[in-house]
Amino acid sequence: MPGQAVRSEVDEPGYSGASAAALLAEQAAGGDRAAFATLIGEHYDFIFRVAYKWCGSREDAEDIAQDVVVKLVRTLHSYDGRAAFTSWLYRVVLNATRDMQRQKARRNRQNTELEETSATHAPPEQEQSTLTGQLWAAVRRLPERQRDAMLLVYGEEMSHAGAAQIMQCREATVSGHVHAAKKTLKKLL
């Protein structure tokens, strides 16, 4: 059975978690459904957690996670193994989150125009009573690149180099975005 073969290959000594994920990704991209199911099973919590950190809503994070799983069916073949699978997957989740946020922003603009109401936004539904919740809500209002840098460096506790890899820019650029974000946050808070 293909699922058992995947498990036994992955469980052999010498396979690190990263190479195991790469092997599963390769097999899943080749059409092995058991490998795909195993890959998703092992990474679904990661996908959800990343989406939740970026959007701040459990419902939206669940929708994003489901969208990512569907996208992986179509895009898994583009994973080339040069970076860790989780780095590549992080980028897929980030792009899906941005797509959803853009769609929501478009809908909000259209609804606002139709209703002719003021452009006030309701605060995020979680953690509003805490300073931490207010801070992350403010971070989510930052310009896209500043928000990305802050969430990667402080939310995900990545180094500037790691954030640069995911953002596909130089480390100095990440540092600049973090610095600009801090200045913006001081004004917002």
XYZ file of C-alpha atoms in Angstrom:
189
model
C 0.000 0.000 0.000
C 1.497 3.424 -0.933
C 0.819 5.047 2.476
C 2.727 2.308 4.280
C 5.652 2.612 1.884
C 5.797 6.346 2.521
C 5.825 5.848 6.260
C 8.533 3.194 6.221
C 10.788 5.271 3.952
C 10.305 8.372 6.069
C 10.861 6.514 9.319
C 14.203 5.057 8.210
C 17.256 6.334 10.080
C 18.983 9.167 8.263
C 15.835 11.033 7.236
C 15.507 14.345 8.997
C 12.119 15.990 9.351
C 13.005 18.367 6.518
C 14.076 15.632 4.132
C 11.054 13.537 5.134
C 8.756 16.416 4.204
C 10.654 16.902 0.946
C 10.286 13.197 0.151
C 6.567 13.292 0.929
C 6.163 16.439 -1.181
C 7.933 14.790 -4.108
C 5.780 11.668 -3.829
C 2.580 13.698 -3.418
C 3.451 15.857 -6.432
C 3.816 12.616 -8.378
C 0.223 11.686 -7.567
C 0.663 9.564 -4.429
C -2.529 10.321 -2.481
C -1.301 8.630 0.685
C 1.830 10.795 0.650
C -0.333 13.898 0.155
C -2.608 12.907 3.042
C 0.412 12.285 5.271
C 2.007 15.596 4.270
C -1.190 17.519 5.026
C -1.731 15.617 8.270
C 1.751 16.524 9.449
C 1.551 20.185 8.404
C -2.098 21.217 8.840
C -1.552 22.624 12.339
C 1.418 24.624 11.019
C -0.728 25.992 8.163
C -3.544 26.955 10.541
C -1.190 28.514 13.109
C 0.544 30.678 10.505
C -2.765 31.777 8.966
C -4.170 32.614 12.408
C -1.152 34.735 13.316
C -1.496 36.716 10.113
C -5.263 37.243 10.071
C -6.200 37.086 13.765
C -9.488 35.259 13.212
C -10.110 31.546 13.787
C -12.780 31.398 11.080
C -10.591 33.140 8.517
C -7.605 30.993 9.490
C -9.672 27.851 8.930
C -10.802 29.131 5.527
C -7.227 29.990 4.601
C -5.968 26.582 5.742
C -8.574 24.865 3.584
C -7.666 27.073 0.615
C -3.995 26.217 1.095
C -4.744 22.484 1.047
C -6.631 22.920 -2.232
C -3.817 25.077 -3.659
C -1.246 22.472 -2.679
C -2.967 19.940 -4.921
C -2.255 22.261 -7.865
C 1.076 23.790 -6.814
C 2.996 21.084 -4.979
C 4.906 20.271 -8.162
C 6.507 23.752 -7.972
C 8.328 22.880 -4.733
C 11.888 22.291 -5.914
C 13.567 21.313 -2.655
C 16.060 24.207 -2.611
C 14.533 25.586 0.582
C 13.049 23.718 3.508
C 9.513 22.528 2.777
C 8.140 24.560 5.694
C 9.726 27.748 4.296
C 8.055 27.104 0.944
C 4.773 26.223 2.676
C 4.969 29.366 4.819
C 5.126 31.412 1.628
C 2.062 29.596 0.224
C 0.122 30.321 3.443
C 1.255 33.952 3.447
C 0.101 34.405 -0.149
C -3.261 32.763 0.595
C -3.703 35.043 3.618
C -2.954 38.123 1.543
C -5.398 36.971 -1.129
C -8.158 36.597 1.460
C -7.377 39.967 3.031
C -7.528 41.648 -0.386
C -10.870 39.967 -1.141
C -12.278 41.083 2.209
C -11.004 44.619 1.651
C -12.670 44.719 -1.786
C -15.950 43.439 -0.331
C -15.760 45.963 2.499
C -15.159 48.804 0.029
C -18.075 47.670 -2.122
C -20.384 47.335 0.893
C -19.312 50.729 2.165
C -20.032 52.329 -1.189
C -23.423 50.626 -1.433
C -24.459 51.517 2.100
C -22.888 54.994 1.973
C -21.575 54.565 5.478
C -18.409 55.835 7.019
C -15.291 53.700 6.707
C -14.997 52.619 10.308
C -13.643 49.172 11.017
C -14.713 46.958 13.838
C -11.835 45.872 16.042
C -10.610 42.292 15.632
C -12.756 39.860 17.590
C -10.002 38.463 19.798
C -7.766 39.666 22.590
C -9.132 43.221 22.570
C -8.887 43.593 26.327
C -5.159 42.963 26.413
C -2.318 45.197 25.386
C -0.858 42.339 23.369
C -4.080 41.981 21.419
C -4.154 45.696 20.706
C -0.538 45.606 19.581
C -1.109 42.726 17.140
C -4.263 44.408 15.864
C -2.157 47.505 15.147
C 0.508 45.366 13.454
C -2.176 43.922 11.153
C -3.024 47.492 10.056
C 0.541 48.239 8.959
C 1.465 48.435 5.287
C 1.926 44.944 3.851
C 5.739 44.698 3.835
C 6.086 46.238 7.314
C 3.405 43.884 8.631
C 5.149 40.908 7.042
C 8.482 41.841 8.589
C 7.003 42.396 12.067
C 4.981 39.182 12.076
C 7.925 37.118 10.884
C 10.524 38.655 13.209
C 8.395 39.093 16.332
C 5.374 36.845 15.799
C 7.293 33.880 14.401
C 10.536 34.762 16.217
C 12.567 34.443 13.026
C 15.917 36.046 12.433
C 16.060 38.887 9.946
C 17.834 36.477 7.581
C 15.021 33.923 7.885
C 12.397 36.602 7.332
C 14.326 37.846 4.295
C 14.232 34.375 2.783
C 10.448 34.161 3.156
C 9.882 37.740 1.999
C 12.300 37.180 -0.885
C 14.355 40.266 -0.167
C 17.650 41.224 1.466
C 18.193 41.090 5.218
C 18.816 44.855 5.289
C 15.419 45.389 3.665
C 13.746 43.406 6.452
C 15.588 45.530 9.025
C 14.344 48.672 7.280
C 10.755 47.425 7.283
C 10.970 46.528 10.990
C 12.369 49.973 11.811
C 9.661 51.734 9.787
C 6.980 49.530 11.373
C 8.131 50.449 14.874
C 7.877 54.148 14.011
C 4.393 53.646 12.565
C 3.282 51.634 15.608
C 4.425 54.408 17.954
C 2.077 56.758 16.104
C -0.794 54.244 16.077
C -0.505 53.398 19.762
